[in-house]
Coordinates of C-alpha atoms and ligand atoms in Angstrom, one line a residue:
X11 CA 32.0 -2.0 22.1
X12 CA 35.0 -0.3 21.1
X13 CA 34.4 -0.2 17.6
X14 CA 31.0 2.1 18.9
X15 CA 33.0 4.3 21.2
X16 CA 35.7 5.2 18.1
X17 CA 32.6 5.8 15.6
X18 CA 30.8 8.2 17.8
X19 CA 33.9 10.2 18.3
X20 CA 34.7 10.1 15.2
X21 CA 31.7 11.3 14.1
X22 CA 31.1 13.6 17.0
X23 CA 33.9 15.8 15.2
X24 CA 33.2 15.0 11.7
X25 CA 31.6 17.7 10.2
X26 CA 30.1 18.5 6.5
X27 CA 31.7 18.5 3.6
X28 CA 30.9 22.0 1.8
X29 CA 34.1 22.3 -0.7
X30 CA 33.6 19.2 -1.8
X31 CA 31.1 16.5 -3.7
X32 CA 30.8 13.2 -1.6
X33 CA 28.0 11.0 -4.5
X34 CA 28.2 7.7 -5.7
X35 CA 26.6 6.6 -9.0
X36 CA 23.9 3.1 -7.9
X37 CA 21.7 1.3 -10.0
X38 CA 21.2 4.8 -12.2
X39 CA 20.6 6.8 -8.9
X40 CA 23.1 9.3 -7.6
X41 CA 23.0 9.6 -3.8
X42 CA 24.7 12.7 -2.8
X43 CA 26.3 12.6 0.8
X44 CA 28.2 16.0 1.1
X45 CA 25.8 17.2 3.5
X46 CA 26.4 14.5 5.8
X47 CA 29.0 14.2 8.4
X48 CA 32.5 12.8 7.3
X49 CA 36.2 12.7 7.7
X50 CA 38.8 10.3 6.8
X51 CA 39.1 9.2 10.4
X52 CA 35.1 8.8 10.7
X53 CA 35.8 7.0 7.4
X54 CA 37.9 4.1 8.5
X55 CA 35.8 3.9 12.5
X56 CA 32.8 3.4 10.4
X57 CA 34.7 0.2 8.3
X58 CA 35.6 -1.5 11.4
X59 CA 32.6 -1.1 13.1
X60 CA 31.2 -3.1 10.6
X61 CA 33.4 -5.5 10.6
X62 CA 32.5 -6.1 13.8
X63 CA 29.1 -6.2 13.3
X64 CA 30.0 -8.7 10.6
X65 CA 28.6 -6.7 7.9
X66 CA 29.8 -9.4 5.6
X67 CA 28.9 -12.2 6.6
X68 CA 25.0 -10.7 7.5
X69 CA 24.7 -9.6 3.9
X70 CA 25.6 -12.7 2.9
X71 CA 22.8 -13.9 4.6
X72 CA 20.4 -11.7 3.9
X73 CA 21.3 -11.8 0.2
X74 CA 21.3 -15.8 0.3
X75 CA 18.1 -16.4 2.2
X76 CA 20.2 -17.2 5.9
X77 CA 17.8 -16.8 8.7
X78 CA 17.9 -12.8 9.2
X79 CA 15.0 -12.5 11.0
X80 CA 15.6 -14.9 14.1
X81 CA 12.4 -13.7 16.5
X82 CA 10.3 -15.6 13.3
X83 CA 12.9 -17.8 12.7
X84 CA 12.5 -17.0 8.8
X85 CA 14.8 -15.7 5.8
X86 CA 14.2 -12.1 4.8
X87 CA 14.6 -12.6 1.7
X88 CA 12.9 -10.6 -0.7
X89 CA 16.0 -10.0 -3.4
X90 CA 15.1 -13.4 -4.7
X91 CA 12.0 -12.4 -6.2
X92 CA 13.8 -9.5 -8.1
X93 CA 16.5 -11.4 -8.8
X94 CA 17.4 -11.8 -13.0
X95 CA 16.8 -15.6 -12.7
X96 CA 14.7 -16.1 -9.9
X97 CA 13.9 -19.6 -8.7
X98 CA 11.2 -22.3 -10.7
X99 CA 8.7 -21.6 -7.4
X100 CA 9.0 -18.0 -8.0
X101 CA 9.1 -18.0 -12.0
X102 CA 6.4 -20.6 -12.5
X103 CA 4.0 -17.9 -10.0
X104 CA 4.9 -14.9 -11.6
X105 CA 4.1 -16.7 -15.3
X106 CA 0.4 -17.7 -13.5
X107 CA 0.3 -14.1 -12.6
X108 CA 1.0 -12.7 -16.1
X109 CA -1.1 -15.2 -18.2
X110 CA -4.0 -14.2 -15.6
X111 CA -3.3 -10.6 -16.7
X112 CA -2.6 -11.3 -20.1
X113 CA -5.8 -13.0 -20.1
X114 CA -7.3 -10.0 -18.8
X115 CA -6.1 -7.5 -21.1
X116 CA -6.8 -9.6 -24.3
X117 CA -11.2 -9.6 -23.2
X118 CA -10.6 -6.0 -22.2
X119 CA -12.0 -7.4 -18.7
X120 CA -11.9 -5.6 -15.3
X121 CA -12.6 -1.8 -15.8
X122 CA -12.4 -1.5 -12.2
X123 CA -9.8 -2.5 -10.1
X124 CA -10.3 -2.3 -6.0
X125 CA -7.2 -3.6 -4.3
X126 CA -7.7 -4.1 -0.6
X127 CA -5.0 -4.5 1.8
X128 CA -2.7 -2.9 4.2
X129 CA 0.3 -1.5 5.3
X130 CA 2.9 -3.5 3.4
X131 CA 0.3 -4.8 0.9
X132 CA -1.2 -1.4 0.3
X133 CA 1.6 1.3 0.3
X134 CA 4.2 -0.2 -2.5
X135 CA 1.2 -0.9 -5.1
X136 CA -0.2 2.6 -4.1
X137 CA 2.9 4.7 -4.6
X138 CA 3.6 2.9 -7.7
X139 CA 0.1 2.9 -9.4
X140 CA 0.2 7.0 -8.8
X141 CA 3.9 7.2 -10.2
X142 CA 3.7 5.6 -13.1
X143 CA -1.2 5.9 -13.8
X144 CA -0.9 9.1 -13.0
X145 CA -1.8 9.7 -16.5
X146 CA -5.2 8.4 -17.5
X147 CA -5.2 4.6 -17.4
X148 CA -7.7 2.4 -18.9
X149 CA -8.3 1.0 -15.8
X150 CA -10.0 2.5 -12.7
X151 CA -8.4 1.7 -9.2
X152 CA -9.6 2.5 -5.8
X153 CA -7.5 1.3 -2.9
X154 CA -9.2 0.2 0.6
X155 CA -6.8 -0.2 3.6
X156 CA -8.4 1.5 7.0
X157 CA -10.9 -0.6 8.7
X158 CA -13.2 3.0 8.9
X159 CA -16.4 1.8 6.6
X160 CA -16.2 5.1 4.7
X161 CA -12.8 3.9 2.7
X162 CA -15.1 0.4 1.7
X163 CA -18.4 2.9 0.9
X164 CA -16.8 4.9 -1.2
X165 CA -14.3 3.2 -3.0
X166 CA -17.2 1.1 -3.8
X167 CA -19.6 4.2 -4.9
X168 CA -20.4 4.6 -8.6
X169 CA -18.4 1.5 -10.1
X170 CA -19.9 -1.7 -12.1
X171 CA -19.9 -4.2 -10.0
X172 CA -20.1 -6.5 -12.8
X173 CA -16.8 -5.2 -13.9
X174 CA -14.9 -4.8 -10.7
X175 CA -12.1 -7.2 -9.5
X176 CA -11.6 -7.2 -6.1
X177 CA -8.0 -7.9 -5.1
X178 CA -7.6 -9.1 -1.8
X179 CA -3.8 -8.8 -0.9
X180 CA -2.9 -9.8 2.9
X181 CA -0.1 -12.3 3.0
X182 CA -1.2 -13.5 6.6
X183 CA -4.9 -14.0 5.4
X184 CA -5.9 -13.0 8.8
X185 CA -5.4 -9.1 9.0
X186 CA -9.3 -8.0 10.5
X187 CA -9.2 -5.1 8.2
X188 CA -8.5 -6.6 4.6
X189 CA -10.9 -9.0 5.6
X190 CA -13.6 -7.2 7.1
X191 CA -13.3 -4.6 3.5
X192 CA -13.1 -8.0 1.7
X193 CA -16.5 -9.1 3.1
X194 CA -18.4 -6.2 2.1
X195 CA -17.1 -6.0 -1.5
X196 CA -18.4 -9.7 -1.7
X197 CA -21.6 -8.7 0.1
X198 CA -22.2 -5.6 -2.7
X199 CA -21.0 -7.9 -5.8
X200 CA -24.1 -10.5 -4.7
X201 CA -26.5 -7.2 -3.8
X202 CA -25.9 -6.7 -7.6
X203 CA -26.2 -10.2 -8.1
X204 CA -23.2 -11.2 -10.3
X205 CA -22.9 -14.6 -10.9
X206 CA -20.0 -15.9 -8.6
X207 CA -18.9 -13.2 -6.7
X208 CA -15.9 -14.8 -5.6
X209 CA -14.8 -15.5 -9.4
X210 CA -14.3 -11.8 -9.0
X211 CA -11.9 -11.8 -6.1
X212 CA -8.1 -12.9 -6.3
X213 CA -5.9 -13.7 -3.3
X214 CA -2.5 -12.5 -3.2
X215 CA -1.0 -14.1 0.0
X216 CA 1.3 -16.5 1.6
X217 CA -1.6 -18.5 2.8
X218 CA -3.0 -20.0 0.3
X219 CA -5.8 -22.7 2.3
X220 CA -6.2 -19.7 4.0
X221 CA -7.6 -17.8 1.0
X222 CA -9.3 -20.8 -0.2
X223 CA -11.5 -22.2 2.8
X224 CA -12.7 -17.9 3.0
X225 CA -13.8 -18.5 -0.8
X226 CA -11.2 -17.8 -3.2
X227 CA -11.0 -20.1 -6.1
X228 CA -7.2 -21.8 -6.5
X229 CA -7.2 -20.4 -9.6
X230 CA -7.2 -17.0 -8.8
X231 CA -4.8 -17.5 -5.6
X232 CA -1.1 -16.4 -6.1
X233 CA 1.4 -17.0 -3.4
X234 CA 4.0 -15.7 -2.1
X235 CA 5.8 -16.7 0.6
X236 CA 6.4 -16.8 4.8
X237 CA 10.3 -15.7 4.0
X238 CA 8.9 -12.5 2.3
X239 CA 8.8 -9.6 4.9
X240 CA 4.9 -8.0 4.9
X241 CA 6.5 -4.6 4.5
X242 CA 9.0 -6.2 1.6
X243 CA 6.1 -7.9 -0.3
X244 CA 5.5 -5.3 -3.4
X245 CA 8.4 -7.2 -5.2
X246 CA 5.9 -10.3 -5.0
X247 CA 2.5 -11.5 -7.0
X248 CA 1.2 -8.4 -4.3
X249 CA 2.7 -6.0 -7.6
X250 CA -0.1 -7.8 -9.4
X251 CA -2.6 -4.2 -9.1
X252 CA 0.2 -2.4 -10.7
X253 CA 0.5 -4.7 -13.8
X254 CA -3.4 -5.0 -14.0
X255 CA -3.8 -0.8 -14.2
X256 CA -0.6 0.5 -15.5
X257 CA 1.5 -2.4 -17.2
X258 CA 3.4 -5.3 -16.5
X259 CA 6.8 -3.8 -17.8
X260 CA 5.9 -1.4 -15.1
X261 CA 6.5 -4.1 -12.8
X262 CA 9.6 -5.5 -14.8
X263 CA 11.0 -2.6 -14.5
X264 CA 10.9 -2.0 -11.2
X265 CA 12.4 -5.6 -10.4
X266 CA 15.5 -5.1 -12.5
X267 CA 16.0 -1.5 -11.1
X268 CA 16.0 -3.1 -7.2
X269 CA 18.0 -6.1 -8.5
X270 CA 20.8 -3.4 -9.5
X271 CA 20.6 -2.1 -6.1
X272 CA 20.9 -5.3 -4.6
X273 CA 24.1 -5.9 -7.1
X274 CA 25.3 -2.6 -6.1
X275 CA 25.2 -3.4 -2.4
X276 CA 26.3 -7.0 -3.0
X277 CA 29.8 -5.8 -4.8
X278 CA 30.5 -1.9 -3.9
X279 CA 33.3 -1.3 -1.5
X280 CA 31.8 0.3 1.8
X281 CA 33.3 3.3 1.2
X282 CA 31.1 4.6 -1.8
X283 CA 28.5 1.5 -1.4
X284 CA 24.9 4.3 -1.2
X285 CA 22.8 1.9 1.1
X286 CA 25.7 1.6 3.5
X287 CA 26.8 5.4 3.3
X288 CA 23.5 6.6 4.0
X289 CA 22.8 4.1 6.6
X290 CA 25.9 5.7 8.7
X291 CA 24.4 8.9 8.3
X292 CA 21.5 7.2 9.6
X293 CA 22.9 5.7 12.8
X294 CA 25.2 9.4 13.5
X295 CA 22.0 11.7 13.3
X296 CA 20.1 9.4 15.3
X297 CA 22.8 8.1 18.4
X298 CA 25.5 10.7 18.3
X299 CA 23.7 13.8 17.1
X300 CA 20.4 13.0 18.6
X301 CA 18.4 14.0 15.9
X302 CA 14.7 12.4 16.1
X303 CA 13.6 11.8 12.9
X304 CA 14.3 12.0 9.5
X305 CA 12.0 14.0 7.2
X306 CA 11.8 13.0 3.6
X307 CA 11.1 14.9 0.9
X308 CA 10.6 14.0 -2.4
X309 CA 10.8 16.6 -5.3
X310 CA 8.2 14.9 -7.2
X311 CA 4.6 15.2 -7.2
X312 CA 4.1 11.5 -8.7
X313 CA 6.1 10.3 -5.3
X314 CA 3.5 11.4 -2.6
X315 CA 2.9 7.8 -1.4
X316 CA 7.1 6.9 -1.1
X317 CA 6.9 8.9 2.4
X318 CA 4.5 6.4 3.8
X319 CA 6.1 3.8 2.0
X320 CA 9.5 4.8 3.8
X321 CA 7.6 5.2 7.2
X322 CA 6.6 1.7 7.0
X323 CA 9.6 0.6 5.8
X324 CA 11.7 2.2 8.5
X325 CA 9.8 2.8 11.1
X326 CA 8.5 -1.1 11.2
X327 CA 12.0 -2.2 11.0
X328 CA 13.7 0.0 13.4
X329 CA 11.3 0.8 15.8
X330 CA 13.3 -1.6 18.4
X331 CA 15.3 -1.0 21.3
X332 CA 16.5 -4.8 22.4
X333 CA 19.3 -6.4 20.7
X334 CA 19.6 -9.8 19.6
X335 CA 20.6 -11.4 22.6
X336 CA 17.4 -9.3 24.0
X337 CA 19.3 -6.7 26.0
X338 CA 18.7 -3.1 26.1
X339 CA 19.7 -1.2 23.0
X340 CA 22.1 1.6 25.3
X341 CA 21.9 4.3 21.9
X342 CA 18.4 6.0 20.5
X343 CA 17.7 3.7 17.5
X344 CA 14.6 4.1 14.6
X345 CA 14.2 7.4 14.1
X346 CA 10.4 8.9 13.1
X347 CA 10.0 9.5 9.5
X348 CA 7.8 12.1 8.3
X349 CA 7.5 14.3 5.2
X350 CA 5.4 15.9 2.4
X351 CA 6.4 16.4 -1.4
X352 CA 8.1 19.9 -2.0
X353 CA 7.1 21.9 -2.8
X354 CA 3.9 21.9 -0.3
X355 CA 6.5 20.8 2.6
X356 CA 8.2 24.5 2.3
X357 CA 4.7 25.9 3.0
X358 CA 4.0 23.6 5.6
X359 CA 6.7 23.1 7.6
X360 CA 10.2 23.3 6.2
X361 CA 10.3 26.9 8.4
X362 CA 10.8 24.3 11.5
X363 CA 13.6 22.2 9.6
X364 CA 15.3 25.7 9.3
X365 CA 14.8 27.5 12.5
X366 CA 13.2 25.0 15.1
X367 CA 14.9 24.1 18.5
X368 CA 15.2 20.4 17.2
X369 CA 15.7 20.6 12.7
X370 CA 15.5 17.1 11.6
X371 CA 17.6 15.4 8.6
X372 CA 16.4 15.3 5.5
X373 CA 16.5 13.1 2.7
X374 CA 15.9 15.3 -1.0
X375 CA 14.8 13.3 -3.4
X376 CA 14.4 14.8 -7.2
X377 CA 14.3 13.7 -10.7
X378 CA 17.2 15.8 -13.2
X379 CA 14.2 15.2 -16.1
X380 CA 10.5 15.9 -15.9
X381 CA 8.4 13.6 -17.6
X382 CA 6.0 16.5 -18.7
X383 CA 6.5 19.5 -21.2
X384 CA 6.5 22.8 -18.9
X385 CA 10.2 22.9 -18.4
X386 CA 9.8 26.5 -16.2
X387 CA 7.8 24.3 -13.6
X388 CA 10.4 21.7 -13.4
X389 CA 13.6 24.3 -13.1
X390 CA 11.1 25.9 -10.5
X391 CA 11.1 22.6 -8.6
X392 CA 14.9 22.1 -8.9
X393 CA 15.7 25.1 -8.0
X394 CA 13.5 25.4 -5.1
X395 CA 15.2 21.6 -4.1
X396 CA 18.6 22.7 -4.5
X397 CA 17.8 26.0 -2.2
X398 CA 16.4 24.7 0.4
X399 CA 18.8 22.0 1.0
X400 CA 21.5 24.8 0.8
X401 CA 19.5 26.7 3.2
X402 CA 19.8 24.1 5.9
X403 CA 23.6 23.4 4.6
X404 CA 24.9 27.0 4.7
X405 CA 22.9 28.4 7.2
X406 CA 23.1 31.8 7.7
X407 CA 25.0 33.8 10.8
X408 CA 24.1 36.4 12.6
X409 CA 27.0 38.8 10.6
X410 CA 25.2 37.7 7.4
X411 CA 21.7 38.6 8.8
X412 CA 22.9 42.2 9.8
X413 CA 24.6 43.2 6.6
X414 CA 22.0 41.7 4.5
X415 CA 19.3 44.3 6.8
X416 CA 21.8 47.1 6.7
X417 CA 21.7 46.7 2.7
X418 CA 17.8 46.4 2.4
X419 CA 17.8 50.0 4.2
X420 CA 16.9 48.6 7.5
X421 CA 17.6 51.4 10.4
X422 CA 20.8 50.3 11.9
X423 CA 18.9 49.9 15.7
X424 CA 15.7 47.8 13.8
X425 CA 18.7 45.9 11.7
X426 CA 20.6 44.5 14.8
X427 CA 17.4 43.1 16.4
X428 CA 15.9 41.8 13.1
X429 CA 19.3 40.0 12.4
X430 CA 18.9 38.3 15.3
X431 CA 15.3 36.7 13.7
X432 CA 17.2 35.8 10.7
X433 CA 20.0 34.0 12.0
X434 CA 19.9 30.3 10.4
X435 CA 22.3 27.7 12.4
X436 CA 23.0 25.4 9.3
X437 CA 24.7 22.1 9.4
X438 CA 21.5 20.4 9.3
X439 CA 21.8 16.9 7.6
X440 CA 20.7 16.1 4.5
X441 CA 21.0 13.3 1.7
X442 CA 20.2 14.4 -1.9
X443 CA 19.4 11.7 -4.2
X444 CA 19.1 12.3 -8.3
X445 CA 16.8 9.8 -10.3
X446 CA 18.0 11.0 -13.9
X447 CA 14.1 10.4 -14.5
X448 CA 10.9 8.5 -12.9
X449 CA 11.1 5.6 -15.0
X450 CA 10.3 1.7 -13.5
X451 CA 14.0 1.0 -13.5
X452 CA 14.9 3.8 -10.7
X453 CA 12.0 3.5 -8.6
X454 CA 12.8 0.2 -7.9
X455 CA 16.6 1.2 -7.3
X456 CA 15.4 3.8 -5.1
X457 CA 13.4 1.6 -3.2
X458 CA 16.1 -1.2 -2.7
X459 CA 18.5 1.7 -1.6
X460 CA 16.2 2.3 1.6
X461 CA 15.7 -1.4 2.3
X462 CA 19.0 -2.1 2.4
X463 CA 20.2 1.1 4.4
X464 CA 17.6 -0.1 6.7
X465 CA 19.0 -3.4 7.3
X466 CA 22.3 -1.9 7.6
X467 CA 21.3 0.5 10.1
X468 CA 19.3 -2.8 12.0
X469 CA 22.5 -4.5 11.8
X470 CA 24.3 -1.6 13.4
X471 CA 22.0 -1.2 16.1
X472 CA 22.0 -5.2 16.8
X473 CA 18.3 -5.1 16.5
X474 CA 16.3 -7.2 14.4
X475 CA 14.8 -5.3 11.5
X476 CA 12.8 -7.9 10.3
X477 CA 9.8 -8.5 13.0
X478 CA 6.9 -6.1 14.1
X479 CA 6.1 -7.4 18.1
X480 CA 4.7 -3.9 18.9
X481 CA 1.9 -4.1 16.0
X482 CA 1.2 -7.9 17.0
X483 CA 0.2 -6.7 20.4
X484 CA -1.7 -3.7 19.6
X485 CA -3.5 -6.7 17.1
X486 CA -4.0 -9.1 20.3
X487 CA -5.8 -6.3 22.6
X488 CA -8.1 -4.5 19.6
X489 CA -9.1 -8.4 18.7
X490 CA -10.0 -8.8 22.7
X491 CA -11.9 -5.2 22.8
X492 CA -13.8 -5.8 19.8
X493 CA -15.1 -8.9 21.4
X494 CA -16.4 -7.0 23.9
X495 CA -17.9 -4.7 21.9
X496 CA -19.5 -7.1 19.7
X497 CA -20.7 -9.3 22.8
X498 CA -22.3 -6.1 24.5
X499 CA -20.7 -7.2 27.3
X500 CA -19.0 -5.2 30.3
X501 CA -15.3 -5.0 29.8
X502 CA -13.8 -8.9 30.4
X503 CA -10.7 -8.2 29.7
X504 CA -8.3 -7.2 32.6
X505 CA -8.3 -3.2 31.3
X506 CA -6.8 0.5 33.4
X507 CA -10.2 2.1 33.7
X508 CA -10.1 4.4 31.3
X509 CA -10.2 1.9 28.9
X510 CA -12.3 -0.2 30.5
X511 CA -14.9 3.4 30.9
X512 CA -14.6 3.8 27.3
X513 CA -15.3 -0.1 26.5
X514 CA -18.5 0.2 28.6
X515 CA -19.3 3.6 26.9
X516 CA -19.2 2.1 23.2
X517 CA -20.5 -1.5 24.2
X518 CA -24.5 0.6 23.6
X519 CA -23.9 1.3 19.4
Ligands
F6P601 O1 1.6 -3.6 10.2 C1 1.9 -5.0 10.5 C2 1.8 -5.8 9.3 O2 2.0 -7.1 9.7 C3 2.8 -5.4 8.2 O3 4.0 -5.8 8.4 C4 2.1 -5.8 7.0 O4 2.5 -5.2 5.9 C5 0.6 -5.5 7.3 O5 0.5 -5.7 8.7 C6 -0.4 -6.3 6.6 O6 -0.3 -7.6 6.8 P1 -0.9 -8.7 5.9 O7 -0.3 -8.6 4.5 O8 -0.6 -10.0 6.5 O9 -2.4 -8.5 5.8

């Protein structure tokens, strides 16, 4: 494509911007660019190749409930359930949800919370239960997504079952982990003998016989629906855990704060629209710079969970390399996110963002207020943001590293081969995004802001970002193993022999 050939050279001599400020205010966020490749020319390649990717017209779609995800033949479209005057479907669910809560709240019922489910319907409700509960809640939650028994045993250990509700969230109904965990909270609700332990369960999922012929009452069944995307599904009934142990205006908030986002990307012109920017910056690092991942790092201890959350979110999405028309992706797409909160990922491994053979992008993410009273710890944590994202900016050369030796004392022989240890190559990518403070409003902007650069990216690419074939298959072969396993049988299944040695190996438990 032309269009691809004038971006990438554009971009291939693009460089960063470090005399001036490239940020643009969305939804109460500001997403700082400078440290991101630009130039006027790269500027103008980057509008017309998506125009003719049809950027329009695909938002349109996506924004409108078109058919975005054509593998499933389904809408992606999540921004109506955040949107200021969602549907009747969606409004008349999300008043069952809140007079369930309401309900709830007023007999002081439910002291204990477990919320089982996975992946999409685990990592949204997580991250925001410990951003916003991270003080003491009424409310105890345990969350149980990985199949291994010991999540089940001991979120299970030491609470009442008599005042535990178990929330079930899986919006296919058939995921063998939610519903394995499911089965043994039942089976330890009626080995305490409650009276209806599945009066104690709800269903949060897009099939809803489904949920009823395993048990659940109707009346504790929300829906969502098959056009929400698994990984896109906190925005639906799924939030219910987070209104339940924090609040619902948690929840409110959170939807009006990604419906600005959406508004943002709806009506911002390309050239300061944040999803859009940051999903060029995106698509450069990863198919003209080569970079092979993208490290996130959140300045916020209350945002531990958003890196998994983002790894789902991107990794899911863009972890393709056939187009459309099912051809051959011919540049490196998805990238692999990884990343720690800072400060821990400084003392863990921000020494191979700054000096490794490979250095990875990085996306800062860090709140101008603290919600807590010890203002030296949060200037600590800004400051120790702002530095290292300088660090990999400025770099630091080898002239730098020798005078800085010579002027510590350093021997002038010892100083020119410890410069040479010190040298720091800068120019290392990097995205710094201001919440003004961790509030509802911007958490849900923030997480907008990476769906929608995802989709951009997707759209970029030509892939689709909205299907998952390489977890389905994974899904099929574990479901065919585990029947061997349970049968005690000799491997059936057509496997390479290690596999099949293994299968026969664990076939005796
Ligand atoms: O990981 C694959 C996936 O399908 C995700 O997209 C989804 O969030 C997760 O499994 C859980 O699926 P479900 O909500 O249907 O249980």
């Amino acid at each position: 494509m032309p269009e691809w050939q004038a971006f990438s050279t554009a971009a291939s001599s693009a460089d960063v911007c470090l005399k001036s400020v490239r940020s643009f205010p969305a939804a109460g966020l500001h997403v700082d660019v400078s440290g991101q490749r630009y130039s006027p020319e790269l500027e103008s390649a980057a509008e017309q190749l998506l125009s003719a990717r049809n950027f329009t017209a695909a938002r349109e779609a996506l924004l409108t409930g078109g058919i975005c995800n054509p593998t499933e033949d389904r809408a992606a479209w999540h921004t109506a359930l955040r949107a200021p005057a969602p549907n009747a479907e969606i409004t008349a669910e999300r008043e069952r949800l809140n007079d369930f809560i309401r309900n709830a709240d007023a007999s002081r019922r439910w002291r204990n919370i477990v919320h089982i489910g996975i992946g999409g319907s685990d990592w949204g409700v997580r991250l925001s239960v410990n951003a916003f509960g991270y003080r003491k809640v009424w409310r105890n939650v345990r969350f149980v997504a990985n199949i291994d028994g010991h999540a089940i045993e001991g979120a299970l250990a030491d609470l009442n079952p008599h005042d535990t509700l178990i929330v079930v969230a899986s919006k296919s109904f058939t995921t063998v982990e939610t519903l394995e965990n499911a089965k043994r909270a039942i089976e330890w609700l009626q080995a305490a003998n409650v009276p209806d332990p599945y009066e104690q369960v709800v269903a949060i999922t897009a099939r809803v016989e489904t949920a009823k012929k395993w048990g659940v009452p109707e009346s504790n069944i929300f829906k969502f629906w098959d056009w929400v995307g698994g990984r896109f599904s906190l925005w639906s009934t799924v939030n219910l855990t987070i209104a339940m142990v924090v609040s619902s205006d948690v929840v409110a908030g959170m939807l009006a704060g990604a419906a600005a986002m959406d508004t943002h990307f709806a009506e911002t012109p390309l050239h300061s629209n944040a999803p859009v920017q940051m999903a060029l910056s995106g698509v450069i690092n990863r198919s003209v710079l080569g970079y092979g991942s993208l490290n996130i790092a959140p300045y916020d201890f209350r945002l531990g969970n958003i890196v998994s959350y983002i790894q789902q979110l991107d990794m899911e999405s863009l972890g393709k390399s056939v187009d459309l028309n099912g051809e051959p992706v011919s540049v490196a797409t998805g990238p692999a996110v990884w990343g720690m909160p800072g400060t821990d990922a400084q003392h863990t491994f921000f020494q191979w963002l700054h000096q490794g053979s490979d250095g990875a992008p990085v996306d800062f993410i860090v709140c101008q207020h603290a919600d807590h009273k010890w203002r030296s710890h949060h200037q600590t944590l800004l400051a120790h943001c702002l530095a290292q994202r300088e660090a990999l900016l400025r770099g630091k050369n080898y002239g730098q590293a020798l005078q800085e030796c010579l002027d510590s004392g350093v021997e002038p022989g010892r100083a020119e081969w410890l410069a040479k240890h010190r040298v720091h190559k800068g120019g290392r990518p990097n995205t710094l995004i201001v919440l003004p403070r961790l509030t509802p409003y911007t958490l849900g902007a923030l997480l907008a802001l990476y769906e929608h650069k995802v989709f951009v990216q997707g759209l970029i690419w030509g892939i689709n970002p909205f299907d998952q074939w390489g977890v389905e298959y994974g899904k099929v072969l574990a479901a065919g193993i585990l029947n061997e396993l349970q049968h005690s049988q000799a491997a059936q299944v057509k496997h390479d022999a290690s596999t099949a040695y293994w299968v026969n190996q664990f076939t005796d438990l």
